[in-house]
XYZ file of N, CA and C in Angstrom:
606
model
N 119.087 104.194 108.945
C 120.409 104.502 109.951
C 121.351 103.632 110.545
N 121.413 103.155 111.406
C 121.996 101.460 111.427
C 122.593 101.077 110.956
N 121.863 100.769 109.551
C 123.025 100.103 109.311
C 124.030 100.962 107.665
N 123.039 101.584 107.866
C 124.097 102.167 107.182
C 125.656 102.861 107.898
N 125.497 103.119 109.169
C 126.199 103.733 110.010
C 127.735 102.575 110.198
N 126.528 101.559 110.111
C 127.802 99.726 109.447
C 127.717 100.257 108.308
N 127.840 100.678 107.408
C 128.068 100.495 106.167
C 127.259 99.276 105.124
N 126.105 99.514 105.525
C 125.426 97.997 105.297
C 124.176 99.410 103.947
N 124.289 99.218 102.538
C 123.747 100.304 101.617
C 122.347 99.479 102.194
N 121.620 100.640 102.400
C 120.003 100.845 102.322
C 118.919 100.817 100.555
N 118.367 100.318 100.656
C 117.224 100.766 99.427
C 116.082 100.733 99.794
N 115.546 102.021 99.960
C 113.252 101.827 99.467
C 113.129 101.511 99.211
N 111.874 100.704 98.971
C 111.506 100.506 97.680
C 109.903 100.292 98.138
N 109.371 100.602 99.101
C 107.680 100.852 99.239
C 107.806 101.016 100.831
N 108.283 102.685 101.068
C 108.633 103.499 102.744
C 107.171 102.666 103.258
N 105.741 103.451 102.333
C 104.333 102.475 103.961
C 104.155 101.500 104.297
N 104.842 101.071 103.247
C 104.827 99.385 103.630
C 105.408 99.022 104.123
N 106.681 99.139 104.846
C 107.291 99.023 105.271
C 108.648 98.560 104.335
N 108.678 97.972 102.627
C 109.663 97.334 102.371
C 111.058 97.626 101.977
N 112.072 97.128 102.442
C 113.491 97.791 101.955
C 114.167 96.291 101.645
N 115.649 97.325 101.392
C 116.693 95.682 101.211
C 117.747 96.415 102.233
N 119.133 95.356 102.178
C 119.882 95.923 102.643
C 120.733 95.053 101.457
N 121.704 95.349 101.323
C 123.644 95.239 100.658
C 124.553 94.943 101.274
N 124.865 94.244 101.412
C 126.313 94.171 102.234
C 127.413 93.171 101.132
N 128.569 93.161 101.447
C 129.842 92.686 100.673
C 128.739 91.453 99.615
N 128.385 92.384 99.041
C 127.046 91.068 97.807
C 126.263 90.045 98.091
N 126.046 90.571 98.674
C 124.639 89.385 99.397
C 123.464 91.170 100.044
N 122.287 90.109 99.471
C 121.039 91.638 100.197
C 119.781 90.526 100.268
N 119.521 91.686 100.890
C 118.653 90.600 102.032
C 117.261 92.240 101.779
N 116.466 90.613 101.684
C 114.353 91.833 101.169
C 114.547 92.096 103.065
N 112.999 93.066 103.447
C 112.783 92.812 104.585
C 111.297 93.559 104.467
N 110.838 93.526 106.197
C 109.690 94.353 106.089
C 109.554 94.540 107.172
N 109.499 95.603 107.516
C 109.840 96.649 108.907
C 110.981 95.668 109.964
N 110.263 94.970 110.960
C 111.198 93.665 111.534
C 111.964 92.377 110.974
N 110.937 92.464 109.392
C 110.941 91.663 108.952
C 112.108 91.074 107.487
N 112.845 89.395 107.189
C 113.585 89.702 106.726
C 113.383 88.589 105.211
N 114.263 88.449 104.730
C 114.075 86.959 103.935
C 114.372 85.864 104.639
N 114.996 86.265 106.043
C 115.160 84.828 106.504
C 114.774 84.188 107.704
N 113.360 85.622 107.436
C 112.435 85.300 108.754
C 111.084 83.941 108.022
N 110.998 83.154 108.226
C 110.275 81.614 108.281
C 108.858 81.984 107.839
N 107.940 81.269 106.952
C 106.464 81.472 107.842
C 106.137 80.756 108.149
N 106.499 79.467 108.933
C 106.650 79.445 110.456
C 106.712 79.762 111.712
N 107.923 80.559 111.565
C 108.073 81.734 112.507
C 107.070 82.988 112.351
N 106.389 83.409 111.536
C 105.655 84.253 111.589
C 104.824 83.616 111.918
N 104.186 82.928 112.049
C 102.442 81.769 112.269
C 102.608 81.548 113.720
N 104.175 81.204 114.192
C 104.353 81.450 115.159
C 103.528 82.709 116.488
N 104.710 84.015 115.821
C 104.235 84.535 116.829
C 103.108 85.975 116.237
N 102.475 85.377 114.957
C 101.137 85.893 115.010
C 99.831 84.848 116.237
N 99.986 83.653 115.499
C 98.296 83.740 116.859
C 99.096 83.295 117.741
N 98.764 83.679 118.312
C 98.866 84.455 120.256
C 99.021 82.516 120.791
N 97.335 82.138 120.210
C 97.309 81.201 121.473
C 98.080 80.038 120.755
N 98.414 79.570 119.207
C 99.577 79.525 119.211
C 101.155 79.329 119.760
N 101.398 80.316 120.464
C 102.784 80.775 121.015
C 102.353 80.551 122.473
N 101.483 81.109 123.394
C 100.935 79.679 124.320
C 101.533 79.367 124.397
N 100.834 77.728 123.639
C 101.213 75.849 123.292
C 102.999 75.728 122.845
N 103.237 76.839 122.275
C 104.657 76.187 121.701
C 105.366 77.015 123.775
N 105.030 77.663 123.405
C 106.263 78.210 124.803
C 105.344 76.966 125.855
N 104.122 76.671 126.561
C 104.214 75.782 127.091
C 104.581 74.631 126.809
N 104.965 74.105 125.787
C 106.161 72.365 125.123
C 106.918 72.049 125.376
N 107.585 73.576 125.440
C 108.899 73.543 126.038
C 109.703 74.239 127.444
N 107.931 73.455 128.266
C 108.301 74.054 129.986
C 108.232 75.569 130.214
N 108.182 76.595 128.926
C 108.069 78.181 129.789
C 106.739 78.552 130.818
N 106.191 79.279 131.502
C 105.137 79.592 132.341
C 104.900 80.897 130.936
N 103.756 80.340 130.760
C 102.203 81.923 129.995
C 101.227 82.289 131.096
N 100.531 83.125 131.001
C 99.580 83.627 131.453
C 98.281 82.409 130.683
N 97.852 82.256 131.879
C 96.440 81.150 131.584
C 95.406 81.899 130.688
N 95.222 81.883 129.517
C 94.209 82.343 128.752
C 92.976 81.236 128.803
N 92.039 82.001 127.216
C 90.683 81.238 126.883
C 90.335 82.448 125.813
N 89.677 81.884 124.435
C 89.006 82.160 123.838
C 87.764 83.514 124.860
N 87.786 84.469 124.340
C 86.143 85.282 124.350
C 85.042 84.597 124.266
N 84.122 84.328 124.886
C 83.115 84.118 124.408
C 81.915 85.292 124.789
N 81.091 84.177 125.775
C 80.097 85.018 126.034
C 80.563 86.270 127.168
N 79.211 87.159 128.005
C 79.794 88.275 127.959
C 80.089 86.241 129.867
N 79.201 86.284 130.254
C 78.823 85.249 131.622
C 80.464 84.236 132.219
N 81.057 83.488 130.616
C 81.827 82.889 131.000
C 83.491 84.190 130.490
N 83.446 84.758 130.081
C 83.708 86.458 129.766
C 84.187 86.759 131.810
N 83.668 87.253 132.352
C 82.563 86.933 134.153
C 84.521 86.253 133.918
N 82.843 84.745 134.467
C 84.126 83.761 135.361
C 84.921 83.722 135.129
N 86.434 83.874 134.139
C 87.356 84.015 133.725
C 88.124 85.185 134.730
N 87.668 86.627 134.807
C 87.644 87.691 135.244
C 87.630 87.344 136.896
N 86.450 86.715 136.783
C 86.180 86.034 138.327
C 87.236 85.615 138.892
N 87.779 84.260 138.642
C 89.269 83.398 138.516
C 90.612 83.754 139.009
N 90.821 84.895 138.004
C 91.794 85.627 137.854
C 91.843 87.077 138.565
N 90.370 88.015 138.330
C 90.675 88.692 139.425
C 91.222 90.937 138.743
N 92.276 89.223 137.715
C 92.577 90.686 136.458
C 92.915 91.144 134.256
N 92.349 90.943 134.273
C 93.200 90.782 133.231
C 93.335 90.872 131.302
N 94.319 90.954 130.172
C 94.616 91.310 129.472
C 93.723 90.505 128.237
N 93.474 91.591 127.651
C 92.193 91.007 126.488
C 93.246 91.323 124.869
N 92.965 90.927 124.404
C 93.997 91.743 122.946
C 93.447 90.054 121.999
N 93.775 90.655 120.547
C 93.535 90.326 119.063
C 94.459 89.230 119.311
N 93.525 88.075 119.131
C 94.607 86.450 118.717
C 95.327 86.689 117.897
N 94.956 87.722 116.645
C 95.191 88.216 116.179
C 96.290 89.046 116.031
N 97.279 89.851 116.237
C 97.901 91.765 116.149
C 98.573 91.632 116.422
N 99.250 93.329 116.002
C 100.361 93.323 116.823
C 100.638 94.561 117.188
N 100.993 96.317 117.449
C 101.228 96.998 117.625
C 100.648 97.341 118.948
N 100.593 96.139 119.610
C 99.470 97.262 120.918
C 98.231 96.876 121.169
N 97.688 96.905 119.446
C 96.322 97.446 118.278
C 95.064 96.736 119.650
N 93.951 96.590 119.894
C 92.927 95.844 120.116
C 93.796 95.301 122.191
N 94.837 96.174 122.400
C 95.326 95.838 123.666
C 93.973 96.277 125.121
N 94.123 95.400 126.267
C 93.822 96.150 127.367
C 94.216 95.864 128.294
N 94.776 96.290 128.496
C 95.539 95.894 130.168
C 94.725 95.864 131.372
N 95.140 95.188 131.778
C 94.483 95.016 134.032
C 93.806 96.185 134.131
N 92.385 94.411 133.170
C 90.518 94.699 133.897
C 90.022 94.494 134.857
N 89.419 94.942 135.218
C 89.250 94.869 136.519
C 87.102 94.243 136.535
N 86.453 94.700 136.151
C 84.875 94.600 135.848
C 84.455 93.589 134.692
N 83.509 93.659 134.706
C 82.332 92.548 133.592
C 82.522 93.478 132.817
N 81.938 95.076 132.667
C 82.125 95.538 131.784
C 82.993 96.676 131.360
N 84.088 97.032 131.625
C 84.618 96.765 130.648
C 85.818 95.786 130.368
N 85.352 94.365 130.744
C 85.683 93.328 130.150
C 85.032 93.339 128.434
N 83.930 93.356 128.565
C 82.748 93.472 127.183
C 82.845 94.504 126.627
N 83.145 96.192 127.162
C 83.757 96.753 125.846
C 84.867 96.544 125.496
N 86.665 96.047 125.732
C 87.888 95.274 125.581
C 87.681 94.263 124.888
N 86.887 93.661 125.098
C 86.664 92.538 123.699
C 86.072 93.003 122.825
N 84.442 94.230 122.522
C 84.695 93.901 121.631
C 85.436 95.303 121.073
N 86.292 96.225 121.287
C 87.012 96.886 120.802
C 88.385 96.405 120.143
N 88.758 94.955 121.124
C 90.100 94.208 120.621
C 89.438 93.427 118.449
N 87.201 93.405 119.055
C 87.137 92.285 117.679
C 87.172 92.954 116.896
N 87.555 94.053 116.152
C 87.736 94.947 115.355
C 89.626 95.005 115.128
N 89.866 94.275 115.552
C 91.921 93.402 115.057
C 91.429 92.155 114.542
N 90.353 91.864 115.198
C 90.654 90.479 115.620
C 89.345 89.713 115.317
N 88.600 88.929 114.574
C 87.255 88.231 115.710
C 86.971 87.332 116.309
N 88.772 86.511 116.676
C 88.896 86.115 117.779
C 89.721 86.826 118.345
N 88.953 86.830 119.561
C 90.600 87.623 121.168
C 90.121 86.886 121.513
N 91.243 86.928 122.883
C 91.690 85.957 123.405
C 91.742 87.044 124.844
N 91.495 86.504 126.384
C 91.693 86.736 127.326
C 92.945 85.960 128.561
N 93.881 87.438 128.700
C 94.368 85.966 129.749
C 95.023 86.770 131.302
N 95.231 85.918 132.089
C 95.509 86.457 133.514
C 95.938 87.224 133.137
N 95.820 88.578 134.308
C 97.606 90.032 133.898
C 98.128 89.490 135.784
N 99.671 89.627 135.160
C 100.201 89.715 135.904
C 102.122 90.617 135.788
N 101.779 91.424 136.827
C 102.247 92.636 137.199
C 103.930 92.647 136.804
N 104.274 93.284 136.946
C 105.589 93.847 136.322
C 106.443 94.184 135.210
N 107.685 94.225 135.303
C 108.682 94.621 133.541
C 107.684 93.948 132.944
N 107.919 94.530 132.050
C 107.501 94.302 130.546
C 109.104 94.533 129.432
N 109.213 93.371 129.202
C 110.717 92.922 129.356
C 110.636 92.105 127.471
N 111.114 92.936 126.439
C 110.844 92.348 124.827
C 112.888 91.915 124.526
N 113.021 91.028 124.739
C 114.676 90.101 124.048
C 114.545 89.939 123.228
N 115.441 89.713 122.229
C 115.933 90.432 121.221
C 117.342 88.877 120.979
N 117.068 87.578 120.389
C 116.999 86.656 119.761
C 118.002 86.521 118.840
N 118.748 86.441 118.294
C 119.592 86.220 116.864
C 120.634 84.841 116.873
N 120.525 84.307 116.100
C 121.463 82.913 115.958
C 121.021 82.186 117.955
N 120.766 82.392 118.358
C 120.059 81.625 119.301
C 120.488 82.482 120.486
N 121.048 83.628 120.441
C 121.508 84.689 121.155
C 121.226 85.415 121.336
N 121.218 85.625 122.894
C 120.387 87.229 123.169
C 121.590 88.104 123.144
N 120.832 89.148 121.702
C 121.891 90.418 121.454
C 121.205 92.033 121.449
N 120.016 91.420 121.343
C 119.987 92.633 123.043
C 118.256 92.608 124.003
N 117.647 93.806 124.551
C 116.900 93.894 125.734
C 116.454 94.818 126.027
N 115.299 95.199 126.254
C 115.023 96.431 126.419
C 113.222 95.702 127.473
N 113.494 97.546 128.950
C 112.194 96.974 129.390
C 111.200 98.027 128.809
N 110.238 98.101 129.133
C 108.984 98.789 127.905
C 108.085 99.369 128.322
N 108.273 100.737 129.082
C 107.236 101.185 130.213
C 106.705 102.431 129.460
N 105.118 102.473 130.062
C 104.133 102.415 129.993
C 103.584 103.836 129.723
N 103.125 104.739 129.007
C 103.900 106.059 128.723
C 103.014 106.897 129.479
N 104.013 107.346 130.600
C 103.169 109.367 131.335
C 103.120 109.854 131.006
N 102.978 110.403 131.407
C 102.586 112.498 131.770
C 103.048 112.767 133.301
N 103.306 114.052 133.088
C 103.542 114.241 134.282
C 102.868 116.188 134.111
N 101.707 116.117 135.300
C 101.246 117.313 135.799
C 101.887 118.564 135.585
N 102.025 120.137 134.456
C 102.203 121.394 135.420
C 101.052 122.467 135.862
N 99.971 122.151 136.323
C 99.218 122.645 136.683
C 98.403 123.399 136.074
N 98.916 123.578 134.297
C 97.863 124.767 132.956
C 97.466 123.705 132.256
N 97.863 122.398 131.851
C 97.810 122.410 131.004
C 96.370 121.273 131.710
N 95.330 121.000 130.460
C 94.180 119.092 131.085
C 95.774 118.410 130.517
N 94.552 117.076 131.645
C 95.838 115.454 130.685
C 95.659 115.765 129.144
N 94.484 115.327 128.853
C 94.483 115.219 127.118
C 95.510 115.854 126.081
N 96.369 117.638 127.122
C 96.979 118.751 126.708
C 98.090 118.042 126.536
N 98.220 117.057 127.746
C 100.311 116.664 128.353
C 99.509 114.939 127.849
N 98.994 114.195 127.107
C 99.184 113.589 126.594
C 99.702 113.993 125.139
N 98.914 114.859 124.350
C 99.365 115.407 122.518
C 100.237 115.421 123.010
N 100.714 115.914 123.695
C 102.296 117.067 123.837
C 103.002 115.657 124.017
N 103.186 114.352 124.628
C 104.513 113.636 125.206
C 103.543 113.240 123.928
N 102.881 111.861 122.603
C 102.598 111.923 121.949
C 103.125 112.627 120.445
N 102.964 113.671 120.491
C 104.489 114.878 119.726
C 105.637 114.200 119.807
N 106.202 114.349 120.586
C 107.155 113.820 121.501
C 107.980 112.992 120.781
N 107.311 111.728 121.298
C 107.222 110.459 120.488
C 107.509 110.104 119.692
N 106.387 110.312 118.117
C 106.689 110.925 117.229
C 107.884 111.629 116.629
N 108.376 112.749 116.933
C 109.316 112.719 116.795
C 110.735 112.467 116.671
N 110.941 111.579 117.551
C 111.994 110.763 118.632
C 112.275 109.579 117.718
N 111.016 108.846 117.086
C 110.407 107.347 116.366
C 110.678 107.611 115.410
N 110.591 108.213 114.304
C 110.026 109.183 112.972
C 108.759 108.550 112.531
N 107.721 108.779 113.778
C 106.792 109.032 113.333
C 105.964 107.445 113.647
N 106.853 106.564 114.306
C 107.151 105.089 114.278
C 105.360 104.846 116.346
N 106.591 105.885 116.781
C 105.404 105.972 118.080
C 104.170 106.648 118.153
N 103.644 106.465 118.925
C 102.431 107.655 119.439
C 102.054 107.401 120.874
N 100.768 108.779 121.729
C 99.501 107.969 122.078
C 98.114 107.626 121.384
N 98.428 106.305 120.843
C 96.834 106.667 120.852
C 95.900 107.780 121.936
N 94.672 108.535 121.228
C 94.042 108.755 122.475
C 92.832 107.754 121.641
N 93.492 107.093 122.334
C 91.945 105.939 122.135
C 91.074 105.564 123.767
N 90.363 104.552 124.027
C 89.277 104.364 124.780
C 89.854 103.824 125.681
N 91.040 102.943 125.784
C 92.111 101.894 126.059
C 92.917 103.680 127.066
N 93.255 104.542 126.351
C 93.856 106.079 127.386
C 92.943 105.860 128.445
N 91.694 106.484 127.888
C 90.461 107.016 128.387
C 89.961 106.013 129.804
N 90.165 105.197 129.526
C 89.930 103.895 130.382
C 91.120 104.314 131.506
N 92.436 104.164 131.378
C 93.195 103.819 132.204
C 93.554 105.612 132.624
N 93.253 105.983 132.101
C 93.113 107.517 132.834
C 92.159 107.778 134.061
N 91.175 106.892 133.699
C 89.787 106.930 134.192
C 89.656 106.233 135.852
N 90.427 104.875 136.123
C 91.044 104.966 136.227
C 91.665 104.517 137.645
N 92.298 106.481 137.329
C 93.140 106.303 138.591
C 92.704 108.356 138.395
N 90.989 107.916 138.681
C 90.587 108.521 138.625
C 90.709 110.580 138.199
N 90.922 110.061 137.177
C 90.960 111.765 136.234
C 90.120 111.263 135.269
N 89.788 112.727 134.307
C 89.988 112.536 132.915
C 90.410 112.939 132.441
N 89.955 112.714 130.997
C 91.056 113.293 129.583
C 91.373 115.468 129.682
N 90.051 115.461 130.945
C 89.818 117.697 130.854
C 89.947 117.776 131.841
N 91.105 117.232 132.612
C 90.668 117.232 133.513
C 92.709 118.338 134.188
């Protein structure tokens, strides 16, 4: 929609795969979702492999969370004890799949590691740091956009269960993002609800 608004021709080649091309002034660029012909394989690798991302940022003098590859339950528990709260994520993943945030006990940690392994055999543990989740878009070394990413939330109405409220909010998200975004009714959603003292049926 934004490309067409700017007078750029859009040709969708494979909608399920997110493949399309943009044409303007005789120039054509192929894209897959947010990637284009201009995105190098090296850049993709730097972003996909989260350990490599950490090391690359650290070499440039930027702070990143402490991290290690998930190991035995005892080794994982020791990392948790050192940091009090951790984030668990597949080393190679996207769209937040398999990610669990603010894990504070060893049993939940092992469950989160098992869930993350469904998306990648190598799982990363990171120290958890509360604060705003900021997504910054840089093009040609210039910041062109920034967005604060907020976790999903619902407000009770005294009638519907949390499950119904979440499903309703999820439908709203899907409608407003053309099916791109939804709230998964998965173990992580269930865990975050239970951590706040509720169940999905409350």
